[in-house]
Short mmCIF file of C-alpha atoms in Angstrom, two decimals:
data_model
loop_
_atom_site.label_atom_id
_atom_site.label_comp_id
_atom_site.label_asym_id
_atom_site.label_seq_id
_atom_site.Cartn_x
_atom_site.Cartn_y
_atom_site.Cartn_z
CA UNK A 1 -27.71 -10.36 -4.93
CA UNK A 2 -24.22 -10.81 -6.36
CA UNK A 3 -21.29 -8.44 -6.24
CA UNK A 4 -18.83 -9.31 -9.00
CA UNK A 5 -15.21 -8.36 -8.40
CA UNK A 6 -13.53 -8.50 -11.76
CA UNK A 7 -10.42 -10.68 -11.87
CA UNK A 8 -8.16 -9.69 -14.74
CA UNK A 9 -4.86 -10.69 -13.21
CA UNK A 10 -4.25 -7.33 -11.57
CA UNK A 11 -2.85 -8.03 -8.15
CA UNK A 12 -4.62 -8.32 -4.90
CA UNK A 13 -8.31 -9.16 -5.28
CA UNK A 14 -8.32 -11.21 -2.14
CA UNK A 15 -8.40 -8.25 0.23
CA UNK A 16 -10.94 -6.39 -1.88
CA UNK A 17 -13.22 -9.43 -1.71
CA UNK A 18 -12.68 -9.95 2.02
CA UNK A 19 -13.30 -6.28 2.81
CA UNK A 20 -16.48 -6.36 0.70
CA UNK A 21 -17.65 -9.46 2.57
CA UNK A 22 -16.96 -7.76 5.88
CA UNK A 23 -18.88 -4.68 4.75
CA UNK A 24 -21.77 -6.88 3.60
CA UNK A 25 -21.91 -8.57 7.01
CA UNK A 26 -22.30 -5.16 8.64
CA UNK A 27 -25.50 -4.55 6.69
CA UNK A 28 -28.09 -6.53 8.62
CA UNK A 29 -30.99 -5.00 6.73
CA UNK A 30 -29.39 -5.47 3.35
CA UNK A 31 -27.95 -8.93 3.87
CA UNK A 32 -27.60 -11.76 1.42
CA UNK A 33 -25.05 -10.16 -0.86
CA UNK A 34 -22.71 -12.73 -2.36
CA UNK A 35 -19.25 -11.52 -3.28
CA UNK A 36 -17.74 -13.32 -6.26
CA UNK A 37 -14.24 -12.84 -7.63
CA UNK A 38 -14.62 -13.68 -11.29
CA UNK A 39 -13.01 -13.55 -14.70
CA UNK A 40 -16.20 -14.87 -16.31
CA UNK A 41 -17.93 -12.18 -18.40
CA UNK A 42 -21.28 -13.98 -17.96
CA UNK A 43 -21.10 -13.54 -14.18
CA UNK A 44 -20.27 -9.85 -14.61
CA UNK A 45 -23.04 -9.36 -17.17
CA UNK A 46 -25.69 -10.61 -14.74
CA UNK A 47 -24.20 -9.29 -11.49
CA UNK A 48 -26.14 -6.85 -9.32
CA UNK A 49 -23.04 -4.81 -8.56
CA UNK A 50 -19.67 -4.64 -10.29
CA UNK A 51 -16.29 -3.80 -8.77
CA UNK A 52 -13.14 -3.19 -10.80
CA UNK A 53 -10.00 -3.16 -8.67
CA UNK A 54 -6.62 -2.44 -10.20
CA UNK A 55 -3.02 -1.94 -9.26
CA UNK A 56 -0.06 -1.23 -11.48
CA UNK A 57 0.27 0.87 -14.57
CA UNK A 58 -2.71 2.18 -16.57
CA UNK A 59 -1.64 0.58 -19.85
CA UNK A 60 -0.96 -2.81 -18.22
CA UNK A 61 -4.33 -2.81 -16.51
CA UNK A 62 -6.10 -1.85 -19.71
CA UNK A 63 -4.28 -4.61 -21.58
CA UNK A 64 -5.14 -7.07 -18.80
CA UNK A 65 -8.81 -6.15 -19.02
CA UNK A 66 -8.82 -6.46 -22.81
CA UNK A 67 -7.10 -9.84 -22.53
CA UNK A 68 -10.21 -11.36 -20.93
CA UNK A 69 -12.44 -12.03 -23.96
CA UNK A 70 -15.79 -10.29 -23.71
CA UNK A 71 -15.09 -8.63 -20.33
CA UNK A 72 -15.29 -4.99 -21.39
CA UNK A 73 -18.50 -5.75 -23.30
CA UNK A 74 -19.97 -7.56 -20.28
CA UNK A 75 -19.05 -4.67 -17.95
CA UNK A 76 -20.50 -2.18 -20.37
CA UNK A 77 -23.73 -4.11 -20.63
CA UNK A 78 -24.11 -4.51 -16.87
CA UNK A 79 -23.21 -0.93 -16.05
CA UNK A 80 -24.31 1.16 -19.02
CA UNK A 81 -27.04 -1.16 -20.30
CA UNK A 82 -28.58 -2.43 -17.08
CA UNK A 83 -27.62 0.43 -14.78
CA UNK A 84 -25.87 -1.72 -12.18
CA UNK A 85 -23.86 0.18 -9.56
CA UNK A 86 -20.14 0.15 -10.38
CA UNK A 87 -17.10 0.87 -8.22
CA UNK A 88 -13.59 1.28 -9.59
CA UNK A 89 -10.71 1.14 -7.13
CA UNK A 90 -7.34 2.84 -7.73
CA UNK A 91 -6.39 2.03 -11.34
CA UNK A 92 -9.95 0.64 -11.58
CA UNK A 93 -11.10 4.25 -11.13
CA UNK A 94 -8.47 5.58 -13.52
CA UNK A 95 -9.65 3.22 -16.27
CA UNK A 96 -12.98 5.10 -16.25
CA UNK A 97 -11.27 8.08 -17.86
CA UNK A 98 -11.15 8.73 -21.58
CA UNK A 99 -7.40 8.19 -21.64
CA UNK A 100 -4.39 7.58 -19.46
CA UNK A 101 -1.06 9.34 -19.97
CA UNK A 102 1.18 6.89 -18.06
CA UNK A 103 3.96 5.52 -20.31
CA UNK A 104 2.28 6.81 -23.48
CA UNK A 105 -1.38 7.40 -24.27
CA UNK A 106 -3.84 4.57 -23.58
CA UNK A 107 -7.57 4.64 -24.16
CA UNK A 108 -9.74 4.25 -21.08
CA UNK A 109 -13.39 3.20 -20.87
CA UNK A 110 -14.50 6.82 -21.27
CA UNK A 111 -17.28 6.55 -18.67
CA UNK A 112 -15.97 9.64 -16.89
CA UNK A 113 -14.73 12.47 -19.13
CA UNK A 114 -11.14 13.42 -18.45
CA UNK A 115 -7.56 12.21 -18.45
CA UNK A 116 -5.31 10.40 -16.00
CA UNK A 117 -2.16 12.44 -15.53
CA UNK A 118 0.86 12.41 -13.25
CA UNK A 119 0.62 14.09 -9.88
CA UNK A 120 2.72 17.25 -9.84
CA UNK A 121 2.90 18.58 -6.27
CA UNK A 122 3.70 22.29 -6.03
CA UNK A 123 6.22 21.37 -3.33
CA UNK A 124 9.11 19.61 -5.12
CA UNK A 125 10.26 17.88 -1.92
CA UNK A 126 7.02 15.87 -1.76
CA UNK A 127 7.59 12.23 -2.64
CA UNK A 128 5.98 10.41 -5.54
CA UNK A 129 4.13 8.01 -5.21
CA UNK A 130 1.65 9.72 -2.93
CA UNK A 131 1.78 6.86 -0.44
CA UNK A 132 0.04 6.63 2.90
CA UNK A 133 -2.91 7.97 4.86
CA UNK A 134 -4.63 11.19 3.95
CA UNK A 135 -7.95 12.86 4.73
CA UNK A 136 -10.73 13.65 2.27
CA UNK A 137 -12.43 16.91 1.34
CA UNK A 138 -15.96 16.56 0.05
CA UNK A 139 -16.50 18.14 -3.36
CA UNK A 140 -20.10 16.98 -3.67
CA UNK A 141 -22.44 15.17 -1.25
CA UNK A 142 -22.96 11.58 -2.35
CA UNK A 143 -24.42 8.37 -0.83
CA UNK A 144 -20.99 6.68 -1.08
CA UNK A 145 -19.57 9.12 1.47
CA UNK A 146 -22.65 9.31 3.68
CA UNK A 147 -21.84 9.28 7.39
CA UNK A 148 -18.07 9.28 6.84
CA UNK A 149 -16.25 12.00 8.78
CA UNK A 150 -14.19 14.05 6.30
CA UNK A 151 -12.09 17.19 6.47
CA UNK A 152 -8.83 17.75 8.34
CA UNK A 153 -10.11 16.09 11.51
CA UNK A 154 -11.95 13.30 9.66
CA UNK A 155 -11.04 9.68 9.02
CA UNK A 156 -8.12 8.74 6.78
CA UNK A 157 -7.98 6.82 3.52
CA UNK A 158 -4.98 4.85 2.26
CA UNK A 159 -3.52 6.08 -1.03
CA UNK A 160 -0.72 4.72 -3.15
CA UNK A 161 -0.47 6.24 -6.62
CA UNK A 162 1.54 8.51 -8.89
CA UNK A 163 -1.27 9.41 -11.30
CA UNK A 164 -4.82 10.65 -10.84
CA UNK A 165 -7.94 11.27 -12.90
CA UNK A 166 -8.67 14.89 -13.73
CA UNK A 167 -12.39 14.97 -14.50
CA UNK A 168 -13.36 17.28 -17.36
CA UNK A 169 -16.75 17.83 -15.75
CA UNK A 170 -16.29 19.21 -12.23
CA UNK A 171 -19.63 17.73 -11.20
CA UNK A 172 -18.11 14.22 -11.48
CA UNK A 173 -15.71 14.98 -8.62
CA UNK A 174 -16.92 13.63 -5.24
CA UNK A 175 -13.90 14.07 -2.99
CA UNK A 176 -10.35 15.32 -3.14
CA UNK A 177 -7.28 15.07 -1.00
CA UNK A 178 -4.40 17.49 -0.60
CA UNK A 179 -0.86 16.62 -1.60
CA UNK A 180 0.91 19.75 -2.71
CA UNK A 181 -2.28 20.60 -4.55
CA UNK A 182 -5.66 19.03 -5.09
CA UNK A 183 -5.71 15.31 -5.91
CA UNK A 184 -8.79 13.43 -7.09
CA UNK A 185 -9.87 10.99 -4.37
CA UNK A 186 -13.32 9.88 -5.58
CA UNK A 187 -15.54 10.40 -8.62
CA UNK A 188 -19.06 9.44 -9.59
CA UNK A 189 -21.40 9.90 -12.50
CA UNK A 190 -24.83 8.30 -12.46
CA UNK A 191 -24.32 4.65 -11.41
CA UNK A 192 -20.55 4.72 -11.97
CA UNK A 193 -18.21 5.56 -9.09
CA UNK A 194 -14.57 5.15 -8.21
CA UNK A 195 -12.05 5.79 -5.45
CA UNK A 196 -8.37 6.54 -5.98
CA UNK A 197 -7.64 5.32 -2.46
CA UNK A 198 -7.97 1.69 -1.41
CA UNK A 199 -11.13 1.22 0.66
CA UNK A 200 -10.09 -2.40 1.28
CA UNK A 201 -6.98 -1.05 3.04
CA UNK A 202 -8.54 1.95 4.72
CA UNK A 203 -9.87 0.32 7.86
CA UNK A 204 -12.88 2.19 9.29
CA UNK A 205 -13.33 4.64 6.43
CA UNK A 206 -12.90 1.92 3.84
CA UNK A 207 -15.38 -0.52 5.30
CA UNK A 208 -17.93 2.30 5.72
CA UNK A 209 -17.51 3.30 2.08
CA UNK A 210 -17.89 -0.29 0.86
CA UNK A 211 -21.03 -0.68 2.98
CA UNK A 212 -22.35 2.53 1.42
CA UNK A 213 -21.62 1.10 -2.01
CA UNK A 214 -23.59 -2.05 -1.21
CA UNK A 215 -26.55 0.11 -0.10
CA UNK A 216 -26.30 2.48 -3.05
CA UNK A 217 -29.31 2.53 -5.37
CA UNK A 218 -28.47 5.09 -8.05
CA UNK B 1 -2.40 16.31 4.58
CA UNK B 2 -0.42 13.11 4.16
CA UNK B 3 0.52 11.62 7.50
CA UNK B 4 3.84 10.09 8.51
CA UNK B 5 3.53 6.33 8.93
CA UNK B 6 4.39 4.19 11.92
CA UNK B 7 5.11 0.61 10.86
CA UNK B 8 5.66 -2.30 13.24
CA UNK B 9 7.76 -5.09 11.76
CA UNK B 10 7.35 -8.76 12.63
CA UNK B 11 10.07 -11.30 11.94
CA UNK B 12 8.44 -14.55 10.89
CA UNK B 13 10.20 -17.91 10.85
CA UNK B 14 8.48 -21.10 9.71
CA UNK B 15 5.13 -19.34 10.08
CA UNK B 16 5.78 -18.14 13.64
CA UNK B 17 6.86 -14.72 14.93
CA UNK B 18 10.36 -14.72 16.34
CA UNK B 19 9.82 -11.98 18.89
CA UNK B 20 6.27 -12.57 20.06
CA UNK B 21 4.03 -9.60 20.62
CA UNK B 22 3.74 -9.12 24.35
CA UNK B 23 1.75 -5.92 24.73
CA UNK B 24 -1.67 -7.52 24.69
CA UNK B 25 -3.15 -10.76 25.92
CA UNK B 26 -3.03 -13.04 22.95
CA UNK B 27 -4.04 -16.67 22.98
CA UNK B 28 -0.92 -17.36 20.96
CA UNK B 29 1.74 -14.65 21.03
CA UNK B 30 3.68 -16.55 18.39
CA UNK B 31 0.92 -16.41 15.77
CA UNK B 32 1.72 -13.65 13.26
CA UNK B 33 -1.95 -13.26 12.39
CA UNK B 34 -2.89 -12.54 16.00
CA UNK B 35 -0.01 -10.10 16.25
CA UNK B 36 -1.17 -8.41 13.05
CA UNK B 37 -4.69 -8.05 14.41
CA UNK B 38 -3.34 -6.52 17.61
CA UNK B 39 -1.36 -3.94 15.62
CA UNK B 40 -4.33 -3.27 13.37
CA UNK B 41 -6.41 -2.51 16.46
CA UNK B 42 -3.59 -0.44 17.96
CA UNK B 43 -3.60 1.96 15.01
CA UNK B 44 -0.50 0.88 13.09
CA UNK B 45 -0.42 2.54 9.68
CA UNK B 46 1.03 -0.47 7.92
CA UNK B 47 2.50 -3.78 8.88
CA UNK B 48 5.65 -5.48 7.64
CA UNK B 49 6.37 -9.19 7.78
CA UNK B 50 9.97 -10.19 7.31
CA UNK B 51 10.18 -13.89 6.51
CA UNK B 52 13.44 -15.30 7.86
CA UNK B 53 12.55 -18.93 7.20
CA UNK B 54 15.78 -20.63 6.28
CA UNK B 55 14.72 -23.95 4.79
CA UNK B 56 13.28 -24.05 1.33
CA UNK B 57 10.57 -26.56 2.32
CA UNK B 58 9.03 -24.17 4.83
CA UNK B 59 9.01 -21.11 2.61
CA UNK B 60 5.34 -21.61 1.82
CA UNK B 61 4.39 -21.00 5.44
CA UNK B 62 4.52 -17.23 4.94
CA UNK B 63 1.85 -17.45 2.25
CA UNK B 64 -0.65 -18.92 4.66
CA UNK B 65 0.22 -16.21 7.19
CA UNK B 66 -0.27 -13.48 4.57
CA UNK B 67 -3.52 -14.99 3.38
CA UNK B 68 -4.99 -15.22 6.86
CA UNK B 69 -3.80 -11.72 7.76
CA UNK B 70 -5.32 -10.17 4.66
CA UNK B 71 -8.64 -11.78 5.53
CA UNK B 72 -8.76 -10.01 8.87
CA UNK B 73 -6.70 -6.83 8.67
CA UNK B 74 -7.83 -4.11 6.32
CA UNK B 75 -4.56 -2.24 6.39
CA UNK B 76 -1.54 -2.25 4.09
CA UNK B 77 0.80 -5.21 4.41
CA UNK B 78 4.38 -5.46 3.17
CA UNK B 79 6.15 -8.80 3.01
CA UNK B 80 9.86 -9.35 2.52
CA UNK B 81 12.50 -11.98 2.99
CA UNK B 82 13.76 -14.43 0.41
CA UNK B 83 12.00 -12.78 -2.53
CA UNK B 84 14.04 -13.83 -5.54
CA UNK B 85 11.86 -14.13 -8.61
CA UNK B 86 8.95 -12.41 -10.32
CA UNK B 87 6.96 -15.52 -9.38
CA UNK B 88 7.78 -14.98 -5.69
CA UNK B 89 6.41 -11.44 -5.98
CA UNK B 90 3.28 -12.60 -7.76
CA UNK B 91 2.58 -15.34 -5.22
CA UNK B 92 2.88 -12.92 -2.28
CA UNK B 93 0.71 -10.26 -3.94
CA UNK B 94 -1.94 -12.82 -4.78
CA UNK B 95 -1.85 -14.12 -1.21
CA UNK B 96 -2.77 -10.61 -0.04
CA UNK B 97 0.44 -8.62 0.35
CA UNK B 98 0.14 -5.03 -0.87
CA UNK B 99 3.85 -4.47 -1.24
CA UNK B 100 6.73 -6.86 -1.59
CA UNK B 101 10.16 -6.01 -0.34
CA UNK B 102 13.22 -7.15 -2.28
CA UNK B 103 16.66 -7.21 -0.71
CA UNK B 104 19.53 -9.52 -1.67
CA UNK B 105 18.05 -10.51 -5.01
CA UNK B 106 18.21 -6.86 -6.11
CA UNK B 107 21.80 -6.55 -4.95
CA UNK B 108 22.71 -9.64 -6.96
CA UNK B 109 20.77 -8.61 -10.03
CA UNK B 110 19.57 -5.02 -10.25
CA UNK B 111 17.35 -5.73 -13.28
CA UNK B 112 15.03 -7.82 -11.11
CA UNK B 113 13.65 -4.59 -9.61
CA UNK B 114 12.71 -3.34 -13.06
CA UNK B 115 11.11 -6.63 -14.07
CA UNK B 116 8.99 -6.75 -10.91
CA UNK B 117 7.97 -3.08 -11.16
CA UNK B 118 7.03 -3.43 -14.80
CA UNK B 119 4.91 -6.48 -14.06
CA UNK B 120 3.13 -5.34 -10.90
CA UNK B 121 3.61 -1.57 -10.74
CA UNK B 122 6.14 0.55 -8.90
CA UNK B 123 3.75 1.13 -6.01
CA UNK B 124 4.12 -2.43 -4.75
CA UNK B 125 7.88 -2.86 -5.12
CA UNK B 126 9.90 -1.92 -2.06
CA UNK B 127 13.66 -2.28 -2.15
CA UNK B 128 15.17 -3.03 1.24
CA UNK B 129 18.65 -1.60 1.69
CA UNK B 130 20.88 -2.75 4.54
CA UNK B 131 23.70 -0.23 4.82
CA UNK B 132 26.74 0.19 7.03
CA UNK B 133 28.98 3.19 7.40
CA UNK B 134 32.39 2.48 5.86
CA UNK B 135 33.97 5.93 5.95
CA UNK B 136 36.52 6.65 8.65
CA UNK B 137 36.04 9.45 11.17
CA UNK B 138 36.98 12.73 9.53
CA UNK B 139 36.20 11.43 6.05
CA UNK B 140 33.09 12.32 4.13
CA UNK B 141 30.22 9.97 5.09
CA UNK B 142 30.04 6.86 2.97
CA UNK B 143 27.78 3.86 3.41
CA UNK B 144 27.99 0.50 1.73
CA UNK B 145 25.38 -2.20 1.09
CA UNK B 146 25.78 -5.30 3.21
CA UNK B 147 23.95 -8.60 2.80
CA UNK B 148 23.34 -11.61 5.05
CA UNK B 149 22.34 -9.61 8.10
CA UNK B 150 25.22 -7.17 7.79
CA UNK B 151 27.96 -9.80 7.49
CA UNK B 152 28.81 -9.61 3.81
CA UNK B 153 30.12 -6.39 2.31
CA UNK B 154 29.32 -5.80 -1.34
CA UNK B 155 31.41 -2.75 -2.15
CA UNK B 156 28.26 -1.04 -3.47
CA UNK B 157 27.68 2.57 -2.41
CA UNK B 158 24.31 2.81 -0.66
CA UNK B 159 23.27 6.22 -2.01
CA UNK B 160 24.21 5.37 -5.57
CA UNK B 161 22.40 2.04 -5.25
CA UNK B 162 19.25 3.73 -3.91
CA UNK B 163 19.20 6.05 -6.94
CA UNK B 164 19.69 3.11 -9.25
CA UNK B 165 16.87 0.94 -7.89
CA UNK B 166 14.47 3.89 -7.88
CA UNK B 167 15.33 4.60 -11.51
CA UNK B 168 14.56 0.94 -12.21
CA UNK B 169 11.13 1.22 -10.60
CA UNK B 170 11.34 0.81 -6.82
CA UNK B 171 8.34 2.66 -5.36
CA UNK B 172 9.72 2.87 -1.86
CA UNK B 173 12.99 2.30 0.00
CA UNK B 174 13.16 0.43 3.30
CA UNK B 175 16.45 1.65 4.71
CA UNK B 176 18.08 -0.18 7.60
CA UNK B 177 21.26 0.95 9.27
CA UNK B 178 23.15 -2.21 10.15
CA UNK B 179 25.26 -0.13 12.54
CA UNK B 180 22.20 0.80 14.55
CA UNK B 181 19.94 -2.23 14.13
CA UNK B 182 19.27 -3.79 17.52
CA UNK B 183 21.22 -1.13 19.44
CA UNK B 184 18.37 1.09 20.58
CA UNK B 185 20.56 4.11 19.86
CA UNK B 186 18.35 5.62 17.20
CA UNK B 187 18.34 5.72 13.40
CA UNK B 188 21.43 6.71 11.47
CA UNK B 189 19.82 10.00 10.50
CA UNK B 190 22.70 11.11 8.29
CA UNK B 191 22.23 7.94 6.22
CA UNK B 192 18.46 8.38 6.14
CA UNK B 193 18.79 12.00 5.07
CA UNK B 194 21.32 11.19 2.38
CA UNK B 195 19.05 8.54 0.83
CA UNK B 196 15.83 10.55 1.26
CA UNK B 197 17.42 13.53 -0.51
CA UNK B 198 18.76 11.32 -3.29
CA UNK B 199 15.46 9.71 -4.36
CA UNK B 200 11.95 10.93 -5.15
CA UNK B 201 10.15 7.96 -3.57
CA UNK B 202 9.26 7.57 0.12
CA UNK B 203 11.96 6.25 2.46
CA UNK B 204 11.16 4.14 5.53
CA UNK B 205 13.73 4.58 8.28
CA UNK B 206 14.62 1.39 10.14
CA UNK B 207 17.13 0.09 12.63
CA UNK B 208 17.94 1.36 16.08
CA UNK B 209 14.78 2.74 17.65
CA UNK B 210 15.03 2.70 21.44
CA UNK B 211 12.98 5.69 22.54
CA UNK B 212 10.15 7.61 20.94
CA UNK B 213 12.26 10.67 20.17
CA UNK B 214 14.19 8.48 17.75
CA UNK B 215 11.03 8.25 15.64
CA UNK B 216 10.78 12.03 15.58
CA UNK B 217 14.43 12.28 14.52
CA UNK B 218 13.95 9.79 11.68
CA UNK B 219 11.25 11.96 10.15
CA UNK B 220 12.46 15.43 11.06
CA UNK B 221 16.22 15.01 10.71
CA UNK B 222 16.34 11.98 8.43
CA UNK B 223 13.61 13.14 6.07
CA UNK B 224 11.91 9.72 6.17
CA UNK B 225 8.24 9.37 5.19
CA UNK B 226 7.72 6.50 7.58
CA UNK B 227 9.40 4.85 10.56
CA UNK B 228 9.68 1.14 11.18
CA UNK B 229 10.33 -0.45 14.54
CA UNK B 230 10.08 -3.90 16.08
CA UNK B 231 11.20 -4.45 19.66
CA UNK B 232 9.83 -1.26 21.23
CA UNK B 233 6.36 -2.29 20.12
CA UNK B 234 6.54 -6.07 20.54
CA UNK B 235 7.77 -5.86 24.11
CA UNK B 236 5.24 -3.21 25.00
CA UNK B 237 7.90 -0.63 25.84
CA UNK B 238 5.77 1.83 23.91
CA UNK B 239 2.42 1.56 22.18
CA UNK B 240 1.79 2.67 18.61
CA UNK B 241 -0.45 5.36 20.04
CA UNK B 242 2.32 6.66 22.29
CA UNK B 243 4.61 6.76 19.27
CA UNK B 244 2.09 8.80 17.33
CA UNK B 245 1.40 11.12 20.25
CA UNK B 246 5.10 11.88 20.47
CA UNK B 247 5.31 12.54 16.74
CA UNK B 248 2.28 14.82 17.02
CA UNK B 249 3.85 16.71 19.94
CA UNK B 250 6.86 17.32 17.72
CA UNK B 251 4.54 18.91 15.17
CA UNK B 252 4.55 16.00 12.72
CA UNK B 253 1.26 14.97 11.08
CA UNK B 254 -0.05 11.58 12.25
CA UNK B 255 -3.21 9.56 11.83
CA UNK B 256 -5.07 8.97 15.07
CA UNK B 257 -8.24 7.32 13.61
#
């Protein structure tokens, strides 16, 4: 079993890979998952699971992804063609949208209907980026969030972002967080999922979510 | 609800912590990675490494520290000290830093902030501001940027500078009062408030924490989104948990996971 973490020159893949390895080690009954950081479309095409991290601006990340020849096609084949479980992290989630509105309009992958727009808290004193630890509210039960304490007294996830995906289909929303209004925290549709927060930086909650992803059989 | 952050800061020189963490039994109190693990376990919300390595030959030592920390601590890590080029930022981010803090290089050349933010995103560019009060008693408060550990005045107004670097793309401000740093007398809350009100990004208050109520003041009176401290944690005067309990008692939202 291979988990491909897509390397398209977008920041810190090291911690995503290490956190995924740690999560894999916690799964005694589902062991033998090999985590590979790769920019090779062939590895992505044949992977059992695909992870798309991403930090920075939407347009830059999209350009970075397009700059790896054959990568979008390979992802599409693995995920849409072969039904492999997919996890987007932060801008990796945002890229699932139809379009991003950060510094102009940029086309996304269109795997989740909706747009990525700037956070506009109803309290003008709230700082942007939304940076730090926040709790999750479940919008829809999902295997990715199984066993994770949520709600005001639940575990915290680490966020750092100024934009978020607004799903056009409410059913795609898995979890939200509150920051002067409702912010998208996690989405999923069929075998495609994403988190706006950074599971690889979210300690207990993050490792639990990554373990859930490795066990997920959509 | 977003929680206020408590951030221990470790000074690292030639790959070793300068003030070793003494609140737990560590095999090697001078190993930054062990210190980072201890803070991770203690519930720190983030960790900051400040690299004060002087010699150019040893500057690579911080990369190994960052790499090993990121392998073991699944919490956000900021690294600063001697960051001068876009390549420096890239190398630290690729080693596992989540945010990189820029200080003197931004004072010398403001455009560097914009170049780094454009390349890696605003969310990972912190601008560290070391400010000192220069107004006389009775005058309106005025703070100036100082470099080289508070020795060199620059003539640059701290509030104006904060606005400028945020406009260029700084995603966060790490604000240190050079008047208070190391004194244990508490943050310069007037400075913190002036910067926090001037910019739309989070401000981390730093410099001067001696007792836990200082942390409360930094958030409540200073308007900071996060508080950074070194000695009170390293020497075990207070634990991270005690800090958070005090913040919670004051009605401020904290993470107690």
